[in-house]
């Protein structure tokens, strides 16, 4: 069993050196440094968090979403037809995002994540996985909500991004759809929408990750979607475990079993045991152990310790299944 | 003081550079607690002077002693321990505390500085507390494992602090609950119950401040909160939220705190746009129950921006009073 992360990673840590990105952004906002100066610091921190994940032993790393203001406006600000508006709470977290508002037809303007992916790939011994916020979540958290038309426009825009990432050599691309947990069924036509997003993926493997809640009632439908791996938050979404217990799964799962929203550390043995309960129903050799969602909700040192729990638990699963 | 369109602010002011430097140096062990306290009081005095100069009706002490509204209680309530930095949005971070054991209240936390601030002015000084729901929601709970148990334990601790402020003479006590709409369907009732625990038997006028997030989901339910005033951030979305009050009338016994300045925008509002918002609100809430305030704490803005924005707020209030002969 391999290990991966969901996307974000804490971008500051204790001490002056750990806060260099925060300082650089403040200086850039005051126009004391150039955009290029800021980018240098961003890439430096991005490399550091990639290296940190790899050093702990994570098999499939991310860029930590280091350059994202938030998971919505990072994309909305880079697409045509959208403005970035008021601050809104991001799900039930203590973080906020700027709400996108459609002001015209939404179009892909150019790569939004490729540079960061390339920087991560170059800095990592382990393969890097770019992450995109999915079309349903982008629409559902925008001012007008998830109209079919808007979801479709986002899907078309993301299709171009997936294509650009595949062309840049991304071996694995992940679509994050946390807003699906707010529903009890898949949005109408989501299979088609997912197919559209992934149309240009080439040989890249793909993951769909849902988090901040359970998806039990739609688990069967999620498993039918054209992704190689389905990522599940099994902490805040522990209710999904019940549905999972009676489902035979053919594709890989990303078991989000380590709580990325609480500092309390799990016992790796307990995490391994929770995974092993599914060894006869889920192909563990194609599956991953993961945090329940992005790790940015934790302090940096604790995020790293959570990764250590993941890696240790994955080893225990490996030992128990060979 | 006329009761029509009273002005106040939500709580925090930007820390002057000398205080921020001293706080950093204190963390590094290079400034003593006594030295830091002296500078905190100096900065508090400056905040009071600004409010005097602007002619606000009810003052705040500016929260010069607090890193942030939750972290501060994490540092001072037994059972909690200070946390490390996590991001809240954009480039803003806070020390997210940890609930490590049973939360208690042993002694007043905020009263000394409140007393000092009140001694500098005849205007009423608000006591400033963070609400139990928000403290729990914005902390890591390693102890209770049940939101209900944690929130009610926190409410008992904050109740003691409110009681201490009232005993010291605070006429107004604000209990901030910006996290109250985090899970509106799931546990808004818990937040209301917790506020009831905080205010029970305390003789003061309670205000609460709620900002951002899904306010429509808790309106009109929020009118069940046992407080005199509910303050909401209106300017952030150009007074769009006032439509809620058009659909469901405001409680005739409650005051509305109208946020008229966007604290996340460098742009200084015009007097006209603030007046327009106030006049819109006056069609829904009478002047003696409508308070004029910024959207949120002012610590996000520079001292110069704060002055400019508050000047606009007071000028708009004065013009509306004149226009409508209030």
Tab-separated table of N, CA, C and O in Angstrom, chain A residues 11-12 14 19 22 25-26 68-69 86-89 92 94-96 261-264 296-299, chain B residues 84-91 93-94 96 137-138 140-142 178-179 181-183 212-213 236 264:
chain	number	residue	atom	x	y	z
A	11	UNK	N	2.263	26.183	4.939
A	11	UNK	CA	3.302	26.919	4.201
A	11	UNK	C	4.179	27.771	5.108
A	11	UNK	O	5.105	28.401	4.634
A	12	UNK	N	3.850	27.824	6.392
A	12	UNK	CA	4.752	28.498	7.331
A	12	UNK	C	5.074	27.529	8.464
A	12	UNK	O	4.341	26.580	8.713
A	14	UNK	N	7.556	27.477	12.442
A	14	UNK	CA	8.104	28.361	13.473
A	14	UNK	C	9.451	28.935	13.044
A	14	UNK	O	10.159	28.334	12.244
A	19	UNK	N	8.895	31.531	8.138
A	19	UNK	CA	7.858	32.521	7.828
A	19	UNK	C	8.220	33.357	6.601
A	19	UNK	O	7.627	34.410	6.368
A	22	UNK	N	5.330	34.169	4.163
A	22	UNK	CA	4.383	35.126	4.727
A	22	UNK	C	4.937	36.557	4.616
A	22	UNK	O	4.242	37.480	4.219
A	25	UNK	N	4.999	37.769	0.922
A	25	UNK	CA	3.677	38.187	0.415
A	25	UNK	C	3.333	39.577	0.954
A	25	UNK	O	2.843	40.440	0.219
A	26	UNK	N	3.611	39.784	2.253
A	26	UNK	CA	3.327	41.101	2.836
A	26	UNK	C	4.134	42.181	2.128
A	26	UNK	O	3.623	43.272	1.833
A	68	UNK	N	-1.524	28.949	-3.747
A	68	UNK	CA	-2.966	29.214	-3.813
A	68	UNK	C	-3.382	30.208	-2.733
A	68	UNK	O	-3.061	30.027	-1.569
A	69	UNK	N	-4.148	31.207	-3.113
A	69	UNK	CA	-4.776	32.080	-2.106
A	69	UNK	C	-5.845	31.260	-1.397
A	69	UNK	O	-5.955	31.246	-0.183
A	86	UNK	N	-16.552	38.409	-2.503
A	86	UNK	CA	-16.520	38.527	-1.041
A	86	UNK	C	-15.925	37.291	-0.363
A	86	UNK	O	-15.924	36.200	-0.917
A	87	UNK	N	-15.443	37.514	0.867
A	87	UNK	CA	-14.920	36.407	1.686
A	87	UNK	C	-16.065	35.544	2.194
A	87	UNK	O	-17.067	36.055	2.680
A	88	UNK	N	-15.893	34.237	2.086
A	88	UNK	CA	-16.899	33.300	2.597
A	88	UNK	C	-16.176	32.204	3.364
A	88	UNK	O	-15.057	31.835	3.017
A	89	UNK	N	-16.877	31.633	4.339
A	89	UNK	CA	-16.281	30.513	5.055
A	89	UNK	C	-16.119	29.318	4.115
A	89	UNK	O	-17.006	29.021	3.307
A	92	UNK	N	-16.954	23.874	6.675
A	92	UNK	CA	-17.088	24.127	8.111
A	92	UNK	C	-15.711	24.323	8.741
A	92	UNK	O	-15.500	23.977	9.898
A	94	UNK	N	-12.199	26.824	9.691
A	94	UNK	CA	-11.981	28.199	10.128
A	94	UNK	C	-11.118	28.931	9.106
A	94	UNK	O	-10.277	29.741	9.446
A	95	UNK	N	-11.303	28.602	7.854
A	95	UNK	CA	-10.622	29.319	6.785
A	95	UNK	C	-11.671	29.918	5.849
A	95	UNK	O	-12.842	29.525	5.888
A	96	UNK	N	-11.222	30.854	5.043
A	96	UNK	CA	-12.144	31.598	4.184
A	96	UNK	C	-11.647	31.579	2.747
A	96	UNK	O	-10.461	31.442	2.487
A	261	UNK	N	-7.554	17.520	10.490
A	261	UNK	CA	-8.133	18.724	11.099
A	261	UNK	C	-7.990	18.741	12.606
A	261	UNK	O	-8.527	19.625	13.271
A	262	UNK	N	-7.317	17.744	13.155
A	262	UNK	CA	-7.111	17.738	14.605
A	262	UNK	C	-5.676	17.332	14.898
A	262	UNK	O	-5.152	16.405	14.277
A	263	UNK	N	-5.078	18.023	15.868
A	263	UNK	CA	-3.674	17.783	16.196
A	263	UNK	C	-3.446	16.449	16.906
A	263	UNK	O	-2.311	15.971	16.974
A	264	UNK	N	-4.497	15.877	17.439
A	264	UNK	CA	-4.332	14.615	18.180
A	264	UNK	C	-3.761	13.549	17.230
A	264	UNK	O	-4.304	13.326	16.148
A	296	UNK	N	-3.165	21.556	5.440
A	296	UNK	CA	-2.884	22.947	5.809
A	296	UNK	C	-3.634	23.405	7.050
A	296	UNK	O	-3.333	24.473	7.592
A	297	UNK	N	-4.588	22.622	7.498
A	297	UNK	CA	-5.332	23.009	8.694
A	297	UNK	C	-4.538	22.723	9.970
A	297	UNK	O	-4.990	23.044	11.066
A	298	UNK	N	-3.398	22.085	9.825
A	298	UNK	CA	-2.561	21.753	10.986
A	298	UNK	C	-1.309	22.621	11.002
A	298	UNK	O	-0.848	23.081	9.955
A	299	UNK	N	-0.709	22.806	12.188
A	299	UNK	CA	0.603	23.438	12.217
A	299	UNK	C	1.609	22.551	11.476
A	299	UNK	O	1.438	21.327	11.413
B	84	UNK	N	0.208	26.487	17.569
B	84	UNK	CA	1.153	26.999	16.568
B	84	UNK	C	0.385	27.592	15.400
B	84	UNK	O	-0.842	27.473	15.319
B	85	UNK	N	1.132	28.192	14.479
B	85	UNK	CA	0.495	28.956	13.410
B	85	UNK	C	-0.243	28.083	12.401
B	85	UNK	O	0.294	27.103	11.907
B	86	UNK	N	-1.476	28.475	12.116
B	86	UNK	CA	-2.186	27.926	10.953
B	86	UNK	C	-2.796	29.107	10.192
B	86	UNK	O	-3.060	30.159	10.757
B	87	UNK	N	-3.045	28.880	8.907
B	87	UNK	CA	-3.531	29.971	8.055
B	87	UNK	C	-5.051	30.068	8.171
B	87	UNK	O	-5.734	29.054	8.253
B	88	UNK	N	-5.586	31.275	8.185
B	88	UNK	CA	-7.050	31.389	8.144
B	88	UNK	C	-7.525	31.763	6.741
B	88	UNK	O	-8.511	31.234	6.265
B	89	UNK	N	-6.833	32.659	6.081
B	89	UNK	CA	-7.109	32.940	4.673
B	89	UNK	C	-6.009	33.846	4.167
B	89	UNK	O	-5.342	34.526	4.942
B	90	UNK	N	-5.867	33.874	2.849
B	90	UNK	CA	-4.882	34.774	2.258
B	90	UNK	C	-3.548	34.644	2.962
B	90	UNK	O	-3.006	33.543	3.096
B	91	UNK	N	-3.053	35.757	3.451
B	91	UNK	CA	-1.760	35.738	4.133
B	91	UNK	C	-1.925	35.926	5.634
B	91	UNK	O	-1.038	36.411	6.305
B	93	UNK	N	-2.569	34.411	9.431
B	93	UNK	CA	-2.320	33.205	10.230
B	93	UNK	C	-2.699	33.480	11.677
B	93	UNK	O	-2.728	34.629	12.110
B	94	UNK	N	-2.988	32.436	12.409
B	94	UNK	CA	-3.156	32.626	13.852
B	94	UNK	C	-2.652	31.397	14.586
B	94	UNK	O	-2.529	30.318	14.011
B	96	UNK	N	-3.392	28.634	16.571
B	96	UNK	CA	-4.618	27.891	16.879
B	96	UNK	C	-4.403	27.080	18.149
B	96	UNK	O	-3.586	26.153	18.173
B	137	UNK	N	-14.610	26.027	18.208
B	137	UNK	CA	-14.566	25.731	16.780
B	137	UNK	C	-13.192	26.063	16.190
B	137	UNK	O	-12.721	25.394	15.283
B	138	UNK	N	-12.555	27.084	16.711
B	138	UNK	CA	-11.272	27.521	16.160
B	138	UNK	C	-10.083	27.045	17.000
B	138	UNK	O	-9.005	27.629	16.969
B	140	UNK	N	-8.093	23.226	18.444
B	140	UNK	CA	-8.017	21.770	18.288
B	140	UNK	C	-8.487	21.148	19.598
B	140	UNK	O	-7.918	21.444	20.650
B	141	UNK	N	-9.512	20.324	19.542
B	141	UNK	CA	-9.995	19.680	20.760
B	141	UNK	C	-9.342	18.308	20.897
B	141	UNK	O	-9.709	17.369	20.215
B	142	UNK	N	-8.378	18.230	21.807
B	142	UNK	CA	-7.737	16.929	22.053
B	142	UNK	C	-8.303	16.285	23.310
B	142	UNK	O	-7.851	15.218	23.721
B	178	UNK	N	-17.989	34.810	15.495
B	178	UNK	CA	-17.882	34.747	14.035
B	178	UNK	C	-17.971	33.334	13.467
B	178	UNK	O	-18.183	33.181	12.271
B	179	UNK	N	-17.843	32.327	14.325
B	179	UNK	CA	-17.918	30.948	13.813
B	179	UNK	C	-19.319	30.363	13.948
B	179	UNK	O	-19.549	29.208	13.610
B	181	UNK	N	-22.036	30.354	12.438
B	181	UNK	CA	-22.775	29.746	11.316
B	181	UNK	C	-21.951	28.669	10.615
B	181	UNK	O	-22.174	28.368	9.446
B	182	UNK	N	-21.014	28.068	11.350
B	182	UNK	CA	-20.181	27.040	10.730
B	182	UNK	C	-21.004	25.813	10.332
B	182	UNK	O	-20.830	25.253	9.262
B	183	UNK	N	-21.900	25.382	11.233
B	183	UNK	CA	-22.764	24.223	10.924
B	183	UNK	C	-24.190	24.587	11.295
B	183	UNK	O	-24.729	24.104	12.302
B	212	UNK	N	-19.096	37.348	8.082
B	212	UNK	CA	-18.822	36.471	6.940
B	212	UNK	C	-19.625	35.163	7.074
B	212	UNK	O	-20.536	35.075	7.864
B	213	UNK	N	-19.295	34.160	6.287
B	213	UNK	CA	-20.018	32.901	6.385
B	213	UNK	C	-21.474	33.039	5.937
B	213	UNK	O	-21.894	34.071	5.425
B	236	UNK	N	-19.222	44.342	3.400
B	236	UNK	CA	-18.449	43.358	2.641
B	236	UNK	C	-19.192	42.879	1.393
B	236	UNK	O	-18.602	42.618	0.360
B	264	UNK	N	-11.557	44.504	4.958
B	264	UNK	CA	-10.610	43.735	4.149
B	264	UNK	C	-10.305	44.430	2.832
B	264	UNK	O	-9.822	43.813	1.892
